Coordinates of C-alpha atoms in Angstrom, one line a residue:
M1 CA 95.6 108.3 106.0
F2 CA 92.0 107.3 105.0
G3 CA 90.9 104.1 103.4
L4 CA 88.4 104.4 100.5
V5 CA 86.4 101.4 99.4
D6 CA 83.7 101.2 96.6
I7 CA 81.6 98.0 96.8
G8 CA 79.7 97.4 93.6
G9 CA 77.7 94.6 92.1
T10 CA 80.5 93.7 89.7
K11 CA 83.7 95.2 91.1
L12 CA 85.5 96.4 94.2
L13 CA 87.8 99.4 94.2
T14 CA 90.1 100.4 97.1
A15 CA 92.5 103.4 97.5
V16 CA 93.9 105.5 100.3
A17 CA 94.0 109.3 100.6
G18 CA 96.3 111.4 102.7
S19 CA 95.7 114.7 104.5
E20 CA 95.3 116.4 101.1
R21 CA 92.2 114.2 100.5
R22 CA 93.4 113.1 97.0
P23 CA 93.2 109.4 96.4
G24 CA 96.5 107.6 95.6
P25 CA 96.8 104.5 93.4
S26 CA 93.8 102.2 93.4
L27 CA 93.3 98.5 93.3
R28 CA 90.3 96.9 91.5
R29 CA 89.0 93.4 91.7
L30 CA 85.8 91.5 90.8
T31 CA 83.3 91.5 93.6
P32 CA 83.7 88.0 95.1
D33 CA 80.8 85.7 95.8
A34 CA 82.6 84.3 98.9
A35 CA 85.0 85.6 101.6
P36 CA 84.1 89.3 101.1
L37 CA 85.8 90.5 104.3
E38 CA 89.0 88.7 103.6
T39 CA 89.1 90.2 100.1
L40 CA 88.5 93.8 101.4
V41 CA 91.3 93.3 104.0
D42 CA 93.7 92.0 101.3
M43 CA 92.9 95.0 99.1
L44 CA 93.2 97.6 101.9
D45 CA 96.5 96.1 103.0
D46 CA 97.9 96.3 99.5
V47 CA 97.0 100.0 98.9
R48 CA 97.9 101.2 102.4
C49 CA 101.5 99.8 102.1
G50 CA 101.8 99.3 105.9
A51 CA 100.6 102.8 106.9
S52 CA 98.0 103.0 109.6
L53 CA 94.5 104.1 108.8
D54 CA 92.7 107.0 110.6
A55 CA 89.3 106.1 109.1
I56 CA 87.7 104.0 106.3
A57 CA 84.9 105.2 104.1
L58 CA 82.8 102.6 102.2
A59 CA 80.5 103.4 99.3
V60 CA 78.0 100.6 99.3
P61 CA 75.0 99.4 97.3
G62 CA 71.6 99.6 98.9
P63 CA 69.8 98.7 100.9
F64 CA 72.2 99.0 103.9
D65 CA 72.0 99.8 107.6
R66 CA 74.0 102.8 108.6
S67 CA 73.7 102.2 112.3
R68 CA 74.9 98.6 112.1
G69 CA 77.4 99.2 109.4
A70 CA 76.1 96.4 107.2
L71 CA 74.6 95.7 103.9
L72 CA 71.1 94.3 104.1
E73 CA 70.2 92.2 101.1
P74 CA 71.2 94.1 97.9
R75 CA 70.0 92.2 94.9
N76 CA 73.1 93.0 92.8
I77 CA 75.6 91.3 95.2
A78 CA 76.2 87.7 96.5
T79 CA 74.5 86.6 99.7
A80 CA 77.9 86.3 101.5
W81 CA 77.8 90.1 101.8
H82 CA 74.3 90.2 103.3
H83 CA 74.1 91.3 106.9
L84 CA 77.9 91.1 107.3
P85 CA 78.9 93.7 109.9
I86 CA 81.5 95.2 107.6
A87 CA 82.1 98.4 109.6
A88 CA 82.6 96.6 113.0
R89 CA 84.9 94.0 111.5
L90 CA 87.1 96.5 109.5
G91 CA 87.1 98.8 112.5
E92 CA 88.4 96.0 114.8
R93 CA 91.0 95.0 112.2
Y94 CA 92.4 98.5 111.6
G95 CA 91.5 100.2 114.9
C96 CA 89.7 103.1 113.3
R97 CA 86.3 104.5 112.5
V98 CA 84.5 103.0 109.5
V99 CA 81.5 104.7 107.8
L100 CA 79.2 103.3 105.2
E101 CA 77.2 105.4 102.8
N102 CA 75.1 104.6 99.7
D103 CA 77.4 104.6 96.6
A104 CA 75.1 107.0 94.6
N105 CA 75.0 109.4 97.6
C106 CA 78.8 109.4 97.7
A107 CA 79.0 110.1 94.0
G108 CA 76.3 112.8 94.2
L109 CA 78.1 114.5 97.1
A110 CA 81.4 114.4 95.2
E111 CA 79.8 116.1 92.2
A112 CA 78.2 118.7 94.4
V113 CA 81.3 119.5 96.3
V114 CA 84.2 119.2 93.7
G115 CA 82.5 118.3 90.4
S116 CA 80.2 119.8 87.8
G117 CA 77.6 120.6 90.5
R118 CA 79.9 122.8 92.6
G119 CA 78.3 126.1 93.5
M120 CA 74.8 124.8 92.9
R121 CA 72.2 124.7 95.7
R122 CA 70.6 121.5 94.5
V123 CA 72.2 118.6 92.7
V124 CA 70.6 115.3 91.6
Y125 CA 73.0 112.7 90.5
F126 CA 72.1 109.4 88.7
T127 CA 74.5 106.5 88.5
V128 CA 73.9 103.8 85.9
S129 CA 75.8 100.6 86.3
T130 CA 74.8 97.1 87.6
G131 CA 71.8 99.1 89.1
V132 CA 70.6 102.6 89.0
G133 CA 71.1 104.9 92.0
T134 CA 70.5 108.5 92.8
G135 CA 72.2 111.0 95.2
V136 CA 70.4 114.2 96.1
V137 CA 72.3 117.1 97.7
V138 CA 70.7 120.3 98.9
D139 CA 72.8 123.2 100.2
G140 CA 75.8 120.9 100.5
R141 CA 74.1 118.2 102.5
L142 CA 72.9 114.7 101.5
V143 CA 69.2 114.2 101.5
T144 CA 68.6 110.8 103.1
G145 CA 65.4 109.3 104.5
R146 CA 63.8 106.0 105.3
H147 CA 64.7 104.5 102.0
D148 CA 67.3 107.1 100.9
T149 CA 66.6 108.3 97.4
E150 CA 66.1 105.1 95.5
G151 CA 65.5 106.8 92.2
G152 CA 66.3 103.6 90.3
H153 CA 63.0 102.2 91.6
Q154 CA 60.6 104.9 90.4
V155 CA 58.1 103.2 88.2
L156 CA 58.2 104.6 84.6
W157 CA 56.4 101.8 82.8
P158 CA 53.7 100.1 85.0
R159 CA 53.0 96.4 84.9
W160 CA 49.5 97.0 83.6
L161 CA 51.2 98.6 80.5
G162 CA 53.6 95.8 80.0
G163 CA 56.6 97.1 82.0
P164 CA 59.4 94.6 82.5
A165 CA 60.1 92.9 85.8
C166 CA 62.7 94.5 88.1
R167 CA 64.9 92.6 90.6
C168 CA 63.2 94.6 93.4
G169 CA 60.0 92.7 92.7
G170 CA 58.3 95.6 91.0
Y171 CA 57.7 96.2 87.3
G172 CA 58.8 99.0 85.0
C173 CA 61.3 100.6 87.4
L174 CA 63.9 102.9 85.9
E175 CA 66.5 100.2 86.8
A176 CA 64.6 97.5 84.9
L177 CA 64.9 99.7 81.8
V178 CA 68.3 101.3 81.8
S179 CA 70.8 99.5 84.1
G180 CA 73.7 97.8 82.5
P181 CA 72.2 94.2 82.8
S182 CA 68.9 95.5 81.5
I183 CA 70.4 97.1 78.4
A184 CA 72.5 93.9 77.8
R185 CA 69.4 91.7 78.0
R186 CA 67.6 93.9 75.4

């Protein structure tokens, strides 16, 4: 059985999947500002119903550190999550492998493998929520790099033309224009 966790700026979602790789019932909660690990453990315990976990996959906001299994300092999530070694702690708790990947990359890969991008050589996926993320898949493999594919921070409206401030410190980023909070502000 595999634990599935989506960590977002406003909500957490957990589920488990068996050998058929289809998620079972899910549990959703608001992303807490405190005690993040305890919240994840409670949620995973509720959805696994006592079954052991072979692995846990976490879809996380960026930036994050794959090698350390930790979020760095995502602007859309409370500081209690920053630099928390989530993979190591959950791995110790459940005695299994834990893998983190960017949430937009996970969604892009899912679209490329089983969604509307199935059969395409190249898929570019944009997710618009608390932030804006992109997942790029070429020949069935994620394209990742030093900063992954942070498409939400491509500048569309530069500061010198009056572009709005973005939480990343820049101006006129796609995220500053079309994310959920940006739309709500307008």
